Coordinates of C-alpha atoms in Angstrom, one line a residue:
M1 CA 148.0 94.2 78.2
K2 CA 149.0 97.1 80.4
R3 CA 147.3 100.3 79.5
I4 CA 149.7 103.2 78.6
H5 CA 148.6 106.4 80.3
P6 CA 148.4 109.6 78.3
I7 CA 151.2 111.2 80.4
I8 CA 153.7 108.5 79.2
S9 CA 152.6 108.9 75.6
M10 CA 153.1 112.7 75.9
L11 CA 156.6 112.4 77.4
N12 CA 157.6 110.0 74.7
D13 CA 156.3 112.4 72.0
A14 CA 159.1 113.7 69.8
A15 CA 157.9 117.3 70.0
V16 CA 157.9 117.3 73.8
V17 CA 161.3 115.5 74.0
K18 CA 162.8 118.0 71.6
S19 CA 161.5 121.1 73.3
T20 CA 160.0 121.8 76.8
G21 CA 156.7 120.7 78.0
H22 CA 154.4 122.9 80.1
I23 CA 151.4 120.6 80.3
L24 CA 147.9 121.7 81.4
Y25 CA 146.1 118.6 82.9
M26 CA 142.3 118.9 83.3
F27 CA 141.3 115.8 85.3
N28 CA 137.9 114.4 86.1
E29 CA 138.5 111.1 87.9
L30 CA 140.8 110.9 90.9
D31 CA 142.0 107.3 90.3
K32 CA 143.1 108.0 86.7
Y33 CA 144.7 111.2 88.0
I34 CA 146.8 109.2 90.5
E35 CA 147.8 106.7 87.8
N36 CA 149.1 109.4 85.5
A37 CA 150.9 111.1 88.4
V38 CA 152.5 107.8 89.5
D39 CA 153.8 107.1 86.0
Y40 CA 155.1 110.7 85.6
I41 CA 157.0 110.5 88.9
Y42 CA 158.3 106.9 88.3
Q43 CA 159.6 107.6 84.8
G44 CA 161.5 110.7 86.1
L45 CA 163.0 108.8 89.1
I46 CA 164.3 105.9 87.0
K47 CA 165.9 108.4 84.6
G48 CA 167.7 109.9 87.6
E49 CA 165.7 113.2 87.5
K50 CA 164.7 115.3 90.4
V51 CA 160.9 115.3 90.8
L52 CA 159.0 118.0 92.7
F53 CA 155.4 117.0 93.5
V54 CA 153.0 119.6 95.0
E55 CA 149.5 118.3 96.0
E56 CA 147.2 117.8 99.0
K57 CA 148.5 115.6 101.7
D58 CA 146.0 112.7 101.3
V59 CA 146.9 112.5 97.5
I60 CA 150.6 112.6 98.4
N61 CA 150.1 109.7 100.8
Q62 CA 148.4 107.6 98.0
I63 CA 151.2 108.4 95.6
V64 CA 153.9 107.4 98.1
N65 CA 152.1 104.1 98.8
R66 CA 151.9 103.4 95.1
L67 CA 155.6 104.1 94.5
D68 CA 156.5 101.8 97.4
E69 CA 155.1 99.0 95.3
F70 CA 157.9 99.6 92.7
E71 CA 160.5 98.8 95.4
L72 CA 162.8 101.7 94.4
E73 CA 166.2 102.0 95.9
D74 CA 166.8 104.7 98.5
D75 CA 168.9 106.7 96.0
Y76 CA 165.9 107.1 93.8
K77 CA 163.6 108.0 96.7
T78 CA 165.9 110.9 97.7
N79 CA 165.2 112.4 94.3
F80 CA 161.4 112.6 95.1
I81 CA 160.5 115.9 96.7
Y82 CA 156.9 116.5 97.7
M83 CA 155.2 119.4 99.4
S84 CA 151.6 120.3 100.5
S85 CA 149.9 122.5 97.9
H86 CA 148.2 124.6 100.7
E87 CA 151.6 125.3 102.2
F88 CA 153.2 126.0 98.9
Y89 CA 150.6 128.2 97.2
L90 CA 148.5 129.7 99.9
N91 CA 149.1 132.4 102.5
E92 CA 146.4 132.8 105.1
G93 CA 144.0 131.1 102.8
E94 CA 144.7 133.3 99.8
L95 CA 146.7 132.4 96.6
D96 CA 150.1 134.0 97.0
V97 CA 151.7 133.7 93.5
E98 CA 154.7 135.8 94.4
R99 CA 155.7 133.6 97.3
A100 CA 154.9 130.4 95.3
G101 CA 157.1 131.7 92.5
N102 CA 160.0 132.4 94.9
E103 CA 159.5 129.0 96.5
L104 CA 159.7 127.3 93.1
T105 CA 162.8 129.2 92.1
G106 CA 164.4 128.6 95.4
L107 CA 163.9 124.8 95.1
M108 CA 164.8 124.5 91.4
R109 CA 167.7 126.9 91.0
P110 CA 170.2 124.9 93.1
L111 CA 169.3 121.7 91.4
L112 CA 169.5 123.1 88.0
D113 CA 172.9 124.8 88.8
Q114 CA 174.2 121.4 89.8
G115 CA 173.2 120.1 86.4
H116 CA 170.3 117.9 87.5
A117 CA 167.4 117.3 85.2
V118 CA 164.2 118.4 86.9
R119 CA 160.5 117.8 86.3
T120 CA 157.6 119.2 88.4
W121 CA 153.9 118.5 89.1
G122 CA 151.7 121.0 90.8
A123 CA 148.0 121.1 91.6
V124 CA 147.1 124.8 92.1
P125 CA 144.3 125.3 94.7
L126 CA 141.7 127.9 93.8
P127 CA 140.4 129.5 97.0
N128 CA 137.2 131.5 96.9
H129 CA 138.8 135.0 97.1
E130 CA 138.8 138.0 95.0
S131 CA 141.5 138.2 92.2
T132 CA 142.3 134.5 92.4
F133 CA 141.9 133.9 88.7
D134 CA 144.1 136.8 87.5
R135 CA 146.7 135.7 90.0
V136 CA 146.6 132.1 88.5
R137 CA 147.0 133.5 85.0
T138 CA 150.0 135.6 86.1
Y139 CA 151.6 132.7 87.9
E140 CA 151.2 130.4 84.9
C141 CA 152.7 132.9 82.6
D142 CA 155.8 133.3 84.9
C143 CA 156.1 129.6 85.2
D144 CA 156.0 129.1 81.5
V145 CA 158.8 131.6 81.0
F146 CA 160.9 129.8 83.7
I147 CA 160.1 126.3 82.2
S148 CA 161.0 127.5 78.7
K149 CA 164.2 129.0 79.8
E150 CA 165.4 126.0 81.8
R151 CA 164.0 123.5 79.2
M152 CA 162.0 121.6 81.9
T153 CA 158.9 119.5 81.9
S154 CA 156.1 120.6 84.2
V155 CA 152.5 119.5 84.7
C156 CA 149.9 121.9 86.1
A157 CA 146.9 120.0 87.3
Y158 CA 143.3 121.4 87.7
N159 CA 140.0 119.7 88.5
A160 CA 137.9 120.1 85.4
L161 CA 134.7 119.6 87.4
T162 CA 135.3 122.9 89.4
I163 CA 137.4 125.2 87.2
P164 CA 135.3 127.7 85.1
A165 CA 135.6 127.4 81.3
F166 CA 136.8 131.0 80.8
L167 CA 139.8 130.3 83.1
Q168 CA 140.5 127.1 81.3
N169 CA 140.7 129.1 78.0
E170 CA 143.1 131.5 79.6
L171 CA 145.3 128.6 80.8
F172 CA 145.4 127.2 77.2
K173 CA 147.4 130.4 76.3
T174 CA 150.1 129.7 78.8
H175 CA 150.7 126.0 78.4
T176 CA 152.3 124.2 75.4
H177 CA 150.2 121.0 75.8
F178 CA 146.8 120.0 77.0
M179 CA 146.0 116.6 78.7
T180 CA 142.9 114.9 80.1
D181 CA 142.6 111.6 81.9
E182 CA 142.5 109.7 78.6
S183 CA 144.3 111.8 75.9
F184 CA 146.7 114.7 75.2
S185 CA 147.2 117.3 72.5
I186 CA 149.1 120.5 71.7
S187 CA 147.4 123.5 73.3
P188 CA 145.3 125.1 70.6
L189 CA 145.7 128.6 72.1
F190 CA 149.3 128.7 73.3
D191 CA 151.2 131.8 72.3
N192 CA 154.5 133.1 73.7
G193 CA 153.2 136.6 73.0
D194 CA 150.5 136.2 75.8
H195 CA 153.2 136.0 78.5
K196 CA 153.5 139.8 78.9
P197 CA 152.0 141.3 82.0
L198 CA 148.1 141.6 82.0
S199 CA 146.8 145.0 81.2
V200 CA 144.5 146.8 83.6
H201 CA 141.6 146.0 81.2
E202 CA 142.4 142.3 81.2
V203 CA 142.8 142.1 85.0
Q204 CA 139.4 143.8 85.4
R205 CA 137.8 141.5 82.8
L206 CA 139.1 138.4 84.7
Q207 CA 137.9 139.9 88.0
R208 CA 134.4 140.4 86.6
L209 CA 134.3 136.9 85.3
E210 CA 135.7 135.6 88.6
K211 CA 133.0 137.5 90.5
K212 CA 130.3 136.0 88.3
F213 CA 131.8 132.6 88.7
N214 CA 131.9 132.9 92.5
N215 CA 128.3 134.1 92.6
L216 CA 127.3 131.1 90.5
K217 CA 129.4 128.9 92.7
D218 CA 127.6 130.2 95.8
V219 CA 124.3 129.5 94.1
N220 CA 125.4 126.0 93.2
H221 CA 126.5 125.4 96.8
R222 CA 123.1 126.6 98.1
L223 CA 121.3 124.4 95.5
E224 CA 123.5 121.5 96.5
Y225 CA 122.7 122.0 100.1
E226 CA 119.0 122.3 99.4
N227 CA 119.2 119.2 97.2
N228 CA 120.9 117.3 100.0
L229 CA 118.2 118.5 102.4
V230 CA 115.5 117.3 100.0
K231 CA 117.3 114.0 99.6
L232 CA 117.6 113.5 103.3
K233 CA 113.9 114.4 103.8
K234 CA 112.9 112.0 101.0
E235 CA 115.0 109.3 102.5
A236 CA 113.4 110.0 105.9
I237 CA 109.9 109.9 104.4
E238 CA 110.7 106.7 102.6
Q239 CA 112.0 105.1 105.8
S240 CA 108.8 106.4 107.6
E241 CA 106.7 104.9 104.8
Q242 CA 108.4 101.6 105.0
K243 CA 108.0 101.5 108.8
L244 CA 104.4 102.6 108.5
R245 CA 103.8 100.0 105.8
M246 CA 105.3 97.3 108.0
I247 CA 103.2 98.4 111.0
I248 CA 100.0 98.6 108.9
N249 CA 100.8 95.2 107.4
E250 CA 100.9 93.7 110.9
L251 CA 97.7 95.4 112.2
P252 CA 95.0 92.9 113.2
I253 CA 92.3 94.8 111.2
P254 CA 92.0 95.0 107.4
I255 CA 93.6 98.1 105.8
I256 CA 93.2 99.0 102.1
I257 CA 94.8 102.0 100.4
R258 CA 93.6 102.8 96.8
N259 CA 93.6 105.6 94.3
K260 CA 91.6 106.3 91.2
T261 CA 93.0 103.3 89.4
G262 CA 92.3 100.8 92.1
V263 CA 93.8 99.1 95.1
I264 CA 97.5 100.0 95.6
F265 CA 98.1 98.5 99.0
S266 CA 96.4 95.9 101.2
N267 CA 97.7 94.5 104.5
N268 CA 97.6 90.8 105.4
E269 CA 94.3 91.0 107.2
A270 CA 92.6 92.6 104.1
K271 CA 93.9 89.9 101.9
E272 CA 92.7 87.1 104.2
Q273 CA 89.3 88.6 104.8
F274 CA 88.4 90.2 101.5
L275 CA 90.7 90.0 98.5
L276 CA 91.4 86.2 98.7
T277 CA 87.8 85.3 99.5
N278 CA 84.4 85.6 97.9
H279 CA 83.8 88.8 99.9
H280 CA 85.8 91.0 97.5
K281 CA 82.7 91.8 95.4
E282 CA 81.0 93.4 98.4
V283 CA 84.1 95.4 99.2
L284 CA 84.4 96.7 95.6
Q285 CA 80.7 97.7 95.7
F286 CA 81.4 99.6 98.9
F287 CA 84.2 101.4 97.2
E288 CA 81.9 102.5 94.4
N289 CA 79.3 103.7 96.8
Y290 CA 82.0 105.5 98.9
D291 CA 83.4 107.3 95.8
H292 CA 79.9 108.5 94.8
Q293 CA 79.1 109.8 98.3
H294 CA 82.6 111.0 99.1
S295 CA 82.6 113.5 96.2
E296 CA 79.5 114.9 97.7
G297 CA 80.2 115.0 101.4
N298 CA 83.6 113.8 102.5
L299 CA 82.3 110.8 104.5
S300 CA 84.8 109.4 107.0
E301 CA 82.7 106.6 108.6
Q302 CA 80.4 104.1 107.0
P303 CA 78.9 100.7 107.8
L304 CA 79.5 97.6 105.7
L305 CA 77.5 94.4 106.1
I306 CA 78.7 91.2 104.4
D307 CA 76.5 88.1 104.2
S308 CA 74.2 89.5 106.9
I309 CA 76.8 88.2 109.4
H310 CA 79.9 90.3 109.2
Y311 CA 79.4 93.9 110.3
Y312 CA 82.1 96.4 109.8
V313 CA 82.5 100.1 110.5
V314 CA 84.8 101.5 107.8
Y315 CA 86.9 104.6 108.7
S316 CA 88.2 106.4 105.6
I317 CA 90.8 109.2 105.3
D318 CA 92.4 111.0 102.4
L319 CA 96.2 110.9 102.3
M320 CA 99.3 111.0 100.0
Y321 CA 100.7 107.6 99.2
E322 CA 103.8 107.3 97.1
D323 CA 103.3 110.9 95.9
E324 CA 99.8 110.2 94.8
Q325 CA 96.4 111.3 96.2
A326 CA 94.8 108.2 97.8
V327 CA 92.3 107.1 100.4
M328 CA 92.9 104.7 103.2
H329 CA 90.1 102.5 104.5
S330 CA 90.4 100.7 107.8
F331 CA 87.7 98.0 108.5
V332 CA 86.8 97.6 112.2
D333 CA 84.9 94.3 112.6
L334 CA 82.0 94.8 115.1
S335 CA 80.3 91.4 114.3
Q336 CA 81.0 90.0 117.7
E337 CA 80.0 93.2 119.4
K338 CA 76.7 93.2 117.4
E339 CA 76.1 89.6 118.3
N340 CA 76.8 90.4 122.0
E341 CA 74.4 93.3 121.7
K342 CA 71.7 91.1 120.4
L343 CA 72.3 88.6 123.2
L344 CA 72.2 91.4 125.7
I345 CA 68.9 92.8 124.3
R346 CA 67.5 89.3 124.3
S347 CA 68.6 88.8 127.9
E348 CA 67.1 92.1 128.9
K349 CA 63.9 91.3 127.2
M350 CA 63.7 87.9 128.9
A351 CA 64.4 89.6 132.3
I352 CA 61.6 92.2 131.5
V353 CA 59.3 89.4 130.4
G354 CA 60.0 87.5 133.6
E355 CA 59.5 90.6 135.8
L356 CA 56.3 91.5 133.9
A357 CA 55.0 88.0 134.2
A358 CA 55.6 88.0 137.9
S359 CA 53.9 91.4 138.2
I360 CA 50.9 90.2 136.1
A361 CA 50.6 87.0 138.1
H362 CA 50.7 89.0 141.3
E363 CA 48.1 91.6 140.1
L364 CA 45.8 88.9 138.7
R365 CA 46.2 86.6 141.7
N366 CA 44.8 89.1 144.2
P367 CA 41.4 89.6 142.6
L368 CA 41.2 85.9 141.7
T369 CA 41.9 85.0 145.3
S370 CA 39.1 87.3 146.4
V371 CA 36.7 85.9 143.8
K372 CA 37.6 82.3 144.8
G373 CA 37.1 83.1 148.5
F374 CA 33.7 84.7 148.1
F375 CA 32.7 81.8 145.8
Q376 CA 33.5 79.3 148.6
M377 CA 31.6 81.4 151.1
M378 CA 28.6 81.5 148.8
K379 CA 28.5 77.7 148.7
T380 CA 28.6 77.3 152.5
T381 CA 26.2 80.1 153.7
N382 CA 22.6 80.9 153.4
E383 CA 23.0 84.7 153.7
K384 CA 22.0 87.1 151.1
M385 CA 24.4 87.1 148.1
D386 CA 24.0 90.7 146.9
L387 CA 27.2 91.9 148.7
Y388 CA 29.2 88.9 147.4
Y389 CA 28.0 89.5 143.9
T390 CA 29.1 93.2 144.1
I391 CA 32.6 92.3 145.3
I392 CA 33.0 89.5 142.7
D393 CA 31.8 91.8 140.0
D394 CA 34.3 94.5 141.1
E395 CA 37.2 92.1 141.1
L396 CA 36.3 90.7 137.7
S397 CA 36.2 94.2 136.4
R398 CA 39.6 94.8 137.8
I399 CA 40.9 91.7 136.0
E400 CA 39.3 92.9 132.8
Q401 CA 40.9 96.4 133.2
I402 CA 44.4 94.8 133.7
A403 CA 43.9 92.6 130.6
S404 CA 42.7 95.6 128.5
E405 CA 45.7 97.8 129.4
L406 CA 48.1 94.9 128.8
L407 CA 46.7 94.4 125.3
S408 CA 46.9 98.1 124.7
L409 CA 50.6 98.0 125.7
A410 CA 51.4 94.9 123.7
K411 CA 49.6 95.4 120.4
P412 CA 51.6 96.8 117.4
H413 CA 51.6 100.6 117.1
I414 CA 50.3 102.0 113.9
D415 CA 51.1 105.7 114.3
N416 CA 49.4 108.4 112.2
W417 CA 51.9 111.2 112.3
K418 CA 50.8 114.6 111.1
E419 CA 51.4 118.2 112.0
H420 CA 49.1 119.4 114.8
N421 CA 48.6 122.5 116.9
A422 CA 49.6 121.4 120.5
V423 CA 47.4 124.2 122.0
R424 CA 44.4 122.9 120.1
L425 CA 45.0 119.3 121.3
I426 CA 45.2 120.3 124.9
E427 CA 42.0 122.4 124.6
E428 CA 40.3 119.3 123.2
V429 CA 41.5 117.2 126.2
K430 CA 40.3 119.9 128.6
L431 CA 36.9 120.0 127.0
L432 CA 36.7 116.2 127.1
L433 CA 37.3 116.1 130.9
T434 CA 35.2 119.1 131.8
S435 CA 32.2 117.0 133.1
Q436 CA 34.5 114.9 135.3
T437 CA 36.3 118.0 136.8
N438 CA 33.0 119.7 137.5
M439 CA 31.7 116.7 139.4
N440 CA 34.9 116.8 141.6
N441 CA 34.8 120.6 142.2
I442 CA 37.9 121.1 140.1
R443 CA 38.8 123.8 137.6
I444 CA 41.2 123.4 134.6
L445 CA 43.0 126.6 133.6
L446 CA 44.9 126.7 130.3
E447 CA 47.8 129.2 130.0
T448 CA 49.8 129.6 126.8
D449 CA 52.1 132.3 125.2
S450 CA 50.8 131.5 121.7
A451 CA 47.6 130.4 120.1
E452 CA 49.5 128.1 117.7
L453 CA 52.4 125.9 118.5
N454 CA 52.9 123.1 116.0
I455 CA 54.2 119.6 116.7
T456 CA 54.4 116.5 114.5
C457 CA 52.8 113.6 116.3
D458 CA 50.0 111.0 116.5
S459 CA 47.3 113.2 117.9
H460 CA 45.4 110.2 119.5
K461 CA 48.5 109.1 121.4
I462 CA 49.3 112.6 122.6
K463 CA 45.7 113.1 123.8
Q464 CA 45.9 109.7 125.6
V465 CA 49.0 110.9 127.5
F466 CA 47.4 114.1 128.7
I467 CA 44.0 112.4 129.5
N468 CA 45.9 110.0 131.7
L469 CA 47.9 112.7 133.4
I470 CA 44.9 114.9 134.0
K471 CA 42.8 111.9 135.3
N472 CA 45.6 111.1 137.8
A473 CA 45.6 114.8 138.9
I474 CA 41.8 114.6 139.4
D475 CA 42.2 111.4 141.5
S476 CA 44.8 113.1 143.7
M477 CA 42.6 116.2 144.4
G478 CA 39.9 114.8 146.8
N479 CA 39.1 118.3 148.1
G480 CA 38.8 120.0 144.8
G481 CA 41.1 122.8 143.5
T482 CA 42.7 123.9 140.2
I483 CA 44.7 122.1 137.6
F484 CA 47.0 124.3 135.6
L485 CA 47.9 123.4 132.0
K486 CA 50.8 125.7 130.8
I487 CA 52.1 125.6 127.2
K488 CA 55.1 127.6 126.1
E489 CA 57.6 127.6 123.3
L490 CA 61.3 126.8 123.9
C491 CA 64.2 127.0 121.5
S492 CA 63.5 123.8 119.5
D493 CA 60.7 122.2 121.7
I494 CA 57.2 122.8 123.0
E495 CA 56.9 122.5 126.8
I496 CA 53.6 121.4 128.3
Q497 CA 53.0 121.3 132.1
V498 CA 50.3 119.6 134.1
I499 CA 50.2 121.1 137.6
D500 CA 47.8 119.8 140.3
Q501 CA 47.0 120.8 143.9
G502 CA 46.7 117.2 145.1
T503 CA 48.3 115.2 147.9
G504 CA 51.7 114.9 146.2
M505 CA 54.3 112.1 146.5
P506 CA 57.3 111.5 148.6
R507 CA 60.8 111.2 147.0
E508 CA 61.0 107.4 147.3
L509 CA 57.8 107.0 145.4
L510 CA 58.9 109.4 142.6
E511 CA 61.8 107.1 141.7
R512 CA 59.4 104.3 140.8
I513 CA 57.0 106.5 138.7
G514 CA 56.6 104.8 135.2
E515 CA 57.2 101.2 136.4
A516 CA 54.6 98.7 135.3
F517 CA 52.0 97.8 138.0
Y518 CA 53.3 100.4 140.4
T519 CA 50.6 102.9 141.5
T520 CA 49.6 105.0 144.5
K521 CA 45.9 104.8 143.7
E522 CA 43.7 102.2 145.3
K523 CA 42.2 100.9 142.1
G524 CA 45.1 101.8 139.8
T525 CA 47.3 99.3 137.8
G526 CA 50.4 101.5 137.1
I527 CA 50.2 100.6 133.4
G528 CA 48.8 104.0 132.4
L529 CA 51.9 106.0 133.3
M530 CA 54.1 103.4 131.7
V531 CA 52.2 103.8 128.4
C532 CA 52.6 107.6 128.7
Y533 CA 56.3 107.3 129.1
Q534 CA 56.5 105.0 126.1
I535 CA 54.4 107.4 123.8
I536 CA 56.5 110.4 124.7
E537 CA 59.7 108.5 124.2
N538 CA 58.5 107.4 120.7
H539 CA 57.9 111.1 119.9
Q540 CA 61.5 111.9 120.8
G541 CA 60.2 113.9 123.8
T542 CA 60.9 113.8 127.6
I543 CA 58.9 113.6 130.8
D544 CA 59.9 115.1 134.1
V545 CA 58.0 114.9 137.4
Q546 CA 58.3 117.0 140.4
S547 CA 56.2 116.5 143.6
E548 CA 55.9 117.7 147.2
V549 CA 53.7 116.1 149.8
N550 CA 50.4 118.0 150.5
L551 CA 51.4 120.6 147.8
G552 CA 50.9 118.8 144.6
T553 CA 52.6 117.3 141.5
T554 CA 53.9 118.8 138.3
F555 CA 54.5 116.7 135.1
T556 CA 56.6 118.6 132.5
I557 CA 56.5 117.2 128.9
T558 CA 58.7 118.5 126.1
L559 CA 58.1 117.6 122.5
P560 CA 60.1 118.7 119.4
K561 CA 58.6 121.5 117.3
T562 CA 57.8 120.7 113.7
R563 CA 60.8 121.1 111.5
V564 CA 60.9 121.7 107.7
G565 CA 61.0 118.4 105.9
L566 CA 60.1 116.3 109.0
V567 CA 56.5 115.6 108.1
E568 CA 57.4 114.6 104.5
S569 CA 60.2 112.2 105.8

């Protein structure tokens, strides 16, 4: 069943037919507005009436297209007069009611004088200019007088979504009927007495209301603009999040995002490696540990070991995810790198062992060859053996020395770390070697800028280092001289120098200092300095050596000063 639009019901109403109809149409929906307009125009045309339609051009085009569907004859079409509302009502962008009134009278008067029945439909634009509303009120009053006099039917259409309520109330007073998209009624406020010209007070009141309305309209426009910006930004953020989620989902490393309630996102790798395997328990335990430590110190990088096989470094960062505070964990699997590192260390150890074995074999073969040679000579000669016994004894002592130093190097270190005064330790070493220096016409001078400089160390190991260095200095000073021991405090370290006046070493020999079995001494093994380097390294210290031929050698050792809490740890 075809729906009857309210405009048809109104035109068929006995009260409207009997009198005139000045209809105020407040519309909300454009499609229903067009349906009512089409019915209004069509009913007038088939009755042979002249119809004046004033609207925006795009609405006029829609109306014309709809009327074409009725296949009206050309005689009917000539009765349809339409004009642009902007050209009809506005003058340079402002509402010109005087010109609009003259335009309306100029169009209608000839038709009425010729005895034609006329109906009109006009959509009055409301530009954002001062005094627009009182002009509309005046225009509608004049129109109502003209319509009543000529017994016409006229529809004045306004967009109910944009017209202010106070102006709508004023328009109720100048229209006989009121219509919406769905219904119609007699205007509750219509009064012929309101058609007199507005007083100055009424004009000022309308202008004040119009000014407030325009201010609110400006505010609404700004809010609408800002809302659109927010909407665009939100859409951009959502698109970025979707792209980011897609990228994260395809990353070859596990990514997990979670908030206080639990995991809210996990990429494909995370599901494969953790959530869909029996490893999820270790990951959940990691999260608990992270939350406990994160509240205390904002950790951003932590290790994670699973089944003693899989080693991860977990990078964590706080972020906003779907408008909630969250944390993103990225798991970088270093298992293969760790395995490669173990293989590399094992290879290096094997290489060192091979090199050490070759050196040991070389060092032991020399005295063994001597012993074997003199033993063969002893079997084939009748000479006195005292000289041979002495040589064999010296070579066997050399083998014993090499074996002892190797055992010292290889046996497990049981360090006894305590806080010690470095100055006192060096004084004890100096005292221990006094007899040896006296026999070689050598003096040891100790220089220090403080009587107490504390280090945390194994005192026996540190003494071993300086005994070895001072003995080497004594061996290099065949003509006597002075060994200087200088101790001073640096920013966070203690520096100890052993300075001799010996023969010194050329640059090419300095580069090999610290290598096993490398020595410049006739009866040395080279292991002593290697042990010194190892001890200082274990104490987080450094050794530096400077030497010039015929001038002497300087060993500079730095060791960390004792820090608060280091001894206890």
